[in-house]
Tab-separated table of C-alpha atoms in Angstrom:
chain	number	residue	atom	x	y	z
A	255	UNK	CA	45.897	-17.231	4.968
A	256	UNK	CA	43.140	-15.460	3.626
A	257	UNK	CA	40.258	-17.220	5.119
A	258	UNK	CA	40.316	-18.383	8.683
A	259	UNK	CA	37.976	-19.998	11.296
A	260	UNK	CA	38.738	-19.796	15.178
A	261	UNK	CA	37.221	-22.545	17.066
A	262	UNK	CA	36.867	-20.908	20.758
A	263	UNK	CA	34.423	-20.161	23.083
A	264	UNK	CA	35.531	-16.659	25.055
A	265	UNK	CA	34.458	-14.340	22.490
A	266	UNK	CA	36.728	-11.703	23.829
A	267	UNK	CA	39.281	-13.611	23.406
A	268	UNK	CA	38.140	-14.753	19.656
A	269	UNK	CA	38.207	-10.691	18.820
A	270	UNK	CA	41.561	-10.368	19.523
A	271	UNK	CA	42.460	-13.531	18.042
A	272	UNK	CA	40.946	-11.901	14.864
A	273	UNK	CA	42.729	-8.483	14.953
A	274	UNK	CA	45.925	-10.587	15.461
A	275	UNK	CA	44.964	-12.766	12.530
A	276	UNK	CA	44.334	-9.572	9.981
A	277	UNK	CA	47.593	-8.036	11.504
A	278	UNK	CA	50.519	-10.808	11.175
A	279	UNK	CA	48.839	-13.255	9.208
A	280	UNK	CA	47.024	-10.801	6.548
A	281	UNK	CA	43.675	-12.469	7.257
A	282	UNK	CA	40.738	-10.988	5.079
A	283	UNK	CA	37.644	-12.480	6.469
A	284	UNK	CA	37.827	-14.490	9.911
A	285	UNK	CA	34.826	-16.516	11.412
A	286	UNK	CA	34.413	-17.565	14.828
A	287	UNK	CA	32.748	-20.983	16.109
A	288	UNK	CA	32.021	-20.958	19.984
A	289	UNK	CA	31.935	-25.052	20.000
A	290	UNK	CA	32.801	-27.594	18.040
A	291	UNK	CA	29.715	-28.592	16.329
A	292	UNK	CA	29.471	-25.061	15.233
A	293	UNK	CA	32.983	-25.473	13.387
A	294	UNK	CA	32.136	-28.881	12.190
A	295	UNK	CA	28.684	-27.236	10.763
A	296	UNK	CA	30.822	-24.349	9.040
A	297	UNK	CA	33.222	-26.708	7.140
A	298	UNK	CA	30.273	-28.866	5.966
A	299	UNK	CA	29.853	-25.696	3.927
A	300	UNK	CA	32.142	-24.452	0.968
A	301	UNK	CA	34.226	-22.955	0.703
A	302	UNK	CA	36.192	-24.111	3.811
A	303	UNK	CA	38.839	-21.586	5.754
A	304	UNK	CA	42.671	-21.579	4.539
A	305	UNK	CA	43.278	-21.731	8.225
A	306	UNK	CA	41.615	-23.155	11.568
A	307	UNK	CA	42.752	-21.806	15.129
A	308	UNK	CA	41.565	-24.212	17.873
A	309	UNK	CA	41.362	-23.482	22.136
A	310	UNK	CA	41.275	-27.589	23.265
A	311	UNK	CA	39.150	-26.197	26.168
A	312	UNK	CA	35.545	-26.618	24.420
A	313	UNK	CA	32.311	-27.339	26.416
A	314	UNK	CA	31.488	-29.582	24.094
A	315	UNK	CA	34.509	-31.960	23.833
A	316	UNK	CA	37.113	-33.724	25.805
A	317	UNK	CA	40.552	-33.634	25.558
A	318	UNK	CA	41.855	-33.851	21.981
A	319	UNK	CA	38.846	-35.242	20.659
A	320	UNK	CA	38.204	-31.791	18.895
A	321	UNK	CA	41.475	-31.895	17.047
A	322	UNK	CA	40.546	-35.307	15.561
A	323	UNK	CA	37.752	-34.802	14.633
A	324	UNK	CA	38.448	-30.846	13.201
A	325	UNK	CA	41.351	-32.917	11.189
A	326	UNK	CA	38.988	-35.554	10.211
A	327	UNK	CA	36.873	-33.260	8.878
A	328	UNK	CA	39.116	-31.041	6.593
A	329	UNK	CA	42.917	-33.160	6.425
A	330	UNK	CA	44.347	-30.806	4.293
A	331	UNK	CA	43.013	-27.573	6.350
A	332	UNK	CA	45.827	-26.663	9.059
A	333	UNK	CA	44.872	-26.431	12.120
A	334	UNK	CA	47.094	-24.082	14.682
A	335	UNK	CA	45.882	-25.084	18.341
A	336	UNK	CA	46.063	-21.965	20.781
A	337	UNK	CA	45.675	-23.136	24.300
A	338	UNK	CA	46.579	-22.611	27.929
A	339	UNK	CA	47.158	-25.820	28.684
A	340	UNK	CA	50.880	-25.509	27.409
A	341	UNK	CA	52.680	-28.578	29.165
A	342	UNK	CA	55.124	-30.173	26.897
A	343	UNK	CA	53.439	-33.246	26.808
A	344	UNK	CA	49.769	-31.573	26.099
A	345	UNK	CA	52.303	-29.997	23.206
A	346	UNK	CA	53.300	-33.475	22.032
A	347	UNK	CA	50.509	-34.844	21.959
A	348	UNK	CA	48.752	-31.661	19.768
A	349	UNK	CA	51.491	-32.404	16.771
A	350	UNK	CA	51.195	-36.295	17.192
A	351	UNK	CA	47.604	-35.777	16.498
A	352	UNK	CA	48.006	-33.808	13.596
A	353	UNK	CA	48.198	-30.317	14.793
A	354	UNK	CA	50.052	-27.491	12.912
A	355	UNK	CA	51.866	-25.931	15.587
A	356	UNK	CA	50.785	-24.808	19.190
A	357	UNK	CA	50.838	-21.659	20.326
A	358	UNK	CA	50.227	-20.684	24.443
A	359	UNK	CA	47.206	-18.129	24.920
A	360	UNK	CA	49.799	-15.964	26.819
A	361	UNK	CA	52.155	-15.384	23.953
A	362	UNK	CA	52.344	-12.213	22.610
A	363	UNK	CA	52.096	-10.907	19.172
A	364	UNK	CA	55.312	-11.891	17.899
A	365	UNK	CA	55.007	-15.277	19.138
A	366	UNK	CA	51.829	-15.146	16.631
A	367	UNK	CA	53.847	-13.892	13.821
A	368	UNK	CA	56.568	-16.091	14.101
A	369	UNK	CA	54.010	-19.086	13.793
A	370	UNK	CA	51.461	-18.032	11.197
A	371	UNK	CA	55.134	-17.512	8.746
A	372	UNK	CA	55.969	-20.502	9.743
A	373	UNK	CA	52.712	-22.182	8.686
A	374	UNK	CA	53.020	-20.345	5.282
A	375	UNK	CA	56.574	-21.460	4.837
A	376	UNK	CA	55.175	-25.193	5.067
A	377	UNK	CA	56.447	-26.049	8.978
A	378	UNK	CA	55.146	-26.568	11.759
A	379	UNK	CA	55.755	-24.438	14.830
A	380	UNK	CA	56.581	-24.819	18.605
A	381	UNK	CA	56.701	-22.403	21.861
A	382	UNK	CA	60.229	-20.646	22.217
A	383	UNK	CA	62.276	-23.084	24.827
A	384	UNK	CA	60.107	-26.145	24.381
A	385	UNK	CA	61.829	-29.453	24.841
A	386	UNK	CA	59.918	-32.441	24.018
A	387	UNK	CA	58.982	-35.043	26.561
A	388	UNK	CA	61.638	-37.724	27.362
A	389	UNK	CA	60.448	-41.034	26.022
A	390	UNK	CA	58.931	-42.628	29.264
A	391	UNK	CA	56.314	-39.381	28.968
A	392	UNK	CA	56.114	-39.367	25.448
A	393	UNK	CA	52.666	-39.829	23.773
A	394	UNK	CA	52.584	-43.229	22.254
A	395	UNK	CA	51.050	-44.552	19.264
A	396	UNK	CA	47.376	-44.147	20.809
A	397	UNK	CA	46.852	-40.377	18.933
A	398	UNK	CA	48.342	-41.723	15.877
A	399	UNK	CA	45.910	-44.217	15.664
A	400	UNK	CA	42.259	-42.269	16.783
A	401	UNK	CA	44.322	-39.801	13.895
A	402	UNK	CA	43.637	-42.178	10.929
A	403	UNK	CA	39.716	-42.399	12.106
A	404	UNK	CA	37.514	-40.146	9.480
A	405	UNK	CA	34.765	-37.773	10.772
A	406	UNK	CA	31.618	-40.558	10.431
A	407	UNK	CA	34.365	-43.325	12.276
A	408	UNK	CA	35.168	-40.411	15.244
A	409	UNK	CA	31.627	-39.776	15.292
A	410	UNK	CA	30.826	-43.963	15.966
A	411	UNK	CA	33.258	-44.307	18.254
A	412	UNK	CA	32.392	-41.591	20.118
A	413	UNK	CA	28.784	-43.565	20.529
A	414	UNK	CA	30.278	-46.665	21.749
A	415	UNK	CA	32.010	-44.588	24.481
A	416	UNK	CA	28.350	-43.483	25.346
A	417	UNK	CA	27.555	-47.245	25.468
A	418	UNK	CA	25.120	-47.698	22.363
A	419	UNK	CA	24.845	-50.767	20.459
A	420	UNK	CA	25.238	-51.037	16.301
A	421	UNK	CA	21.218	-50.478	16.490
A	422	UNK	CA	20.973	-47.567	18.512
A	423	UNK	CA	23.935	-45.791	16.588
A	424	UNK	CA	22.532	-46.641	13.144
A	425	UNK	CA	19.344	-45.029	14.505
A	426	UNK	CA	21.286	-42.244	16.027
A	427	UNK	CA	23.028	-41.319	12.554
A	428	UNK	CA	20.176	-42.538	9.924
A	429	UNK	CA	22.242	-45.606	8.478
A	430	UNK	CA	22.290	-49.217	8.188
A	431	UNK	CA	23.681	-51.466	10.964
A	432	UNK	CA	25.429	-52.584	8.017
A	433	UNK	CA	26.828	-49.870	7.733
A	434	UNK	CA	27.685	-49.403	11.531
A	435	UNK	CA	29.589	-53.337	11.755
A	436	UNK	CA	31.820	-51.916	8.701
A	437	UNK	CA	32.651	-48.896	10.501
A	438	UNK	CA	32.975	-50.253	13.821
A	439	UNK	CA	35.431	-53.327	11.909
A	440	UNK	CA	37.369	-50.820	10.311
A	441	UNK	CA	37.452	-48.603	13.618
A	442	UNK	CA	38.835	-51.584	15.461
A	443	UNK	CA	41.880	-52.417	12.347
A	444	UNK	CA	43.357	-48.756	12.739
A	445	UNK	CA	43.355	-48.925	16.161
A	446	UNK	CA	44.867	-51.805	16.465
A	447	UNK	CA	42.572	-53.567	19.105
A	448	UNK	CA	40.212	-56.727	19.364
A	449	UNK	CA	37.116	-55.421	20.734
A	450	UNK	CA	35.064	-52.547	21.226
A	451	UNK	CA	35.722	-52.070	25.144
A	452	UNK	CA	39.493	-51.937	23.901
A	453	UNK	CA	38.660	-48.848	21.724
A	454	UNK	CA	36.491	-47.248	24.039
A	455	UNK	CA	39.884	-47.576	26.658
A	456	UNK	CA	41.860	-46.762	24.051
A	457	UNK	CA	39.438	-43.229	23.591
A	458	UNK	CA	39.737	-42.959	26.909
A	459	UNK	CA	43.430	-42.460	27.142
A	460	UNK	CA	43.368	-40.219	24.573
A	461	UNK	CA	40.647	-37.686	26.655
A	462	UNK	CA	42.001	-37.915	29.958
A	463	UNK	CA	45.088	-40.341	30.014
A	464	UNK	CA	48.357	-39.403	29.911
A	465	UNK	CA	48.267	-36.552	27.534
A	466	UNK	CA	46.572	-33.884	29.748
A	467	UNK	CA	48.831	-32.205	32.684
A	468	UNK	CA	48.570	-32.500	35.959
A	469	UNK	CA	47.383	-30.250	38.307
């Protein structure tokens, strides 16, 4: 991985990160976005990282929103989520949504080395002694579906969880309400519900359902 972006905002911790990244993964240039609009402005620009690192903690998302919309974005960028919120279902739920691999913020360097070869040698990679949830606590289809959504679809449905009509998001984003009903229909097909308070519940559960620990 030659190019890599981490998406984090304690920039002590993003140093490290980097040294870490130059040291087991034989990163030569590493950037460092402190939210995620800042990492969704970097990949609107060319070329975009071999690698992105993401902490789920952002101040400016909920949940696993980020990682949605960081693989909506760039699909065919891996994305290796480092977090500290390591419960096996939070772990789950990362990979169901398209994650690389997950790696706790307490690991140690090895742990990092062990993952980054993995994500050369084409798999994904896991904690040491995880087990994944038994079925009842299992993520369900839910982060496979908000997985299909593409950035501008994310983006919409994100708008209709804030409560705005077709109008006031085709103002918000400088397109037809045309435009908006197509999104919104095609929003509504992948996830596999009737209306648009079923999506917004559906959003919902994603962000603070199920998928986040306790505690």
């Amino acid at each position: 991985f030659r190019d890599a972006l981490i998406v984090d905002d304690h920039p002590l911790f993003c140093d490290a990160l980097a040294m870490t990244l130059r040291a087991v993964a034989g990163a030569e240039r590493v950037e460092a976005a402190h939210t995620l609009e800042r990492a969704l402005a970097r990949l609107d620009r060319a070329p975009a990282p071999d690698l992105l690192v993401l902490d789920l903690d952002l101040p400016d998302v909920d949940g696993l929103d980020g990682l949605l919309r960081l693989r909506a974005a760039v699909a065919d960028v891996p994305v290796m989520v480092v977090s500290s919120m390591a419960d096996p279902r939070m772990i789950a739920a990362t990979l169901a949504a398209g994650a690389a691999g997950f790696i706790p913020k307490h690991a140690g360097r090895e742990s990092f080395r062990a993952a980054f070869e993995a994500l050369a040698g084409g798999r994904s990679y896991v904690p040491e002694g995880y087990e994944p949830p038994v079925a009842a606590d299992a993520p369900d289809a839910t982060i496979a579906r908000l997985a299909q959504l593409t950035r501008q679809q994310g983006r919409i449905l994100e708008l209709i969880c804030q409560g705005m009509l077709n109008k006031q998001i085709a103002h918000e984003l400088g397109i037809a309400e045309t435009t908006v009903k197509a999104h919104v229909t095609a929003i509504m097909r992948k996830l596999g519900v009737q209306s648009r308070t079923q999506a917004v519940l559906m959003a919902q559960q994603a962000r603070f359902g199920a998928f986040l620990p306790e505690g």
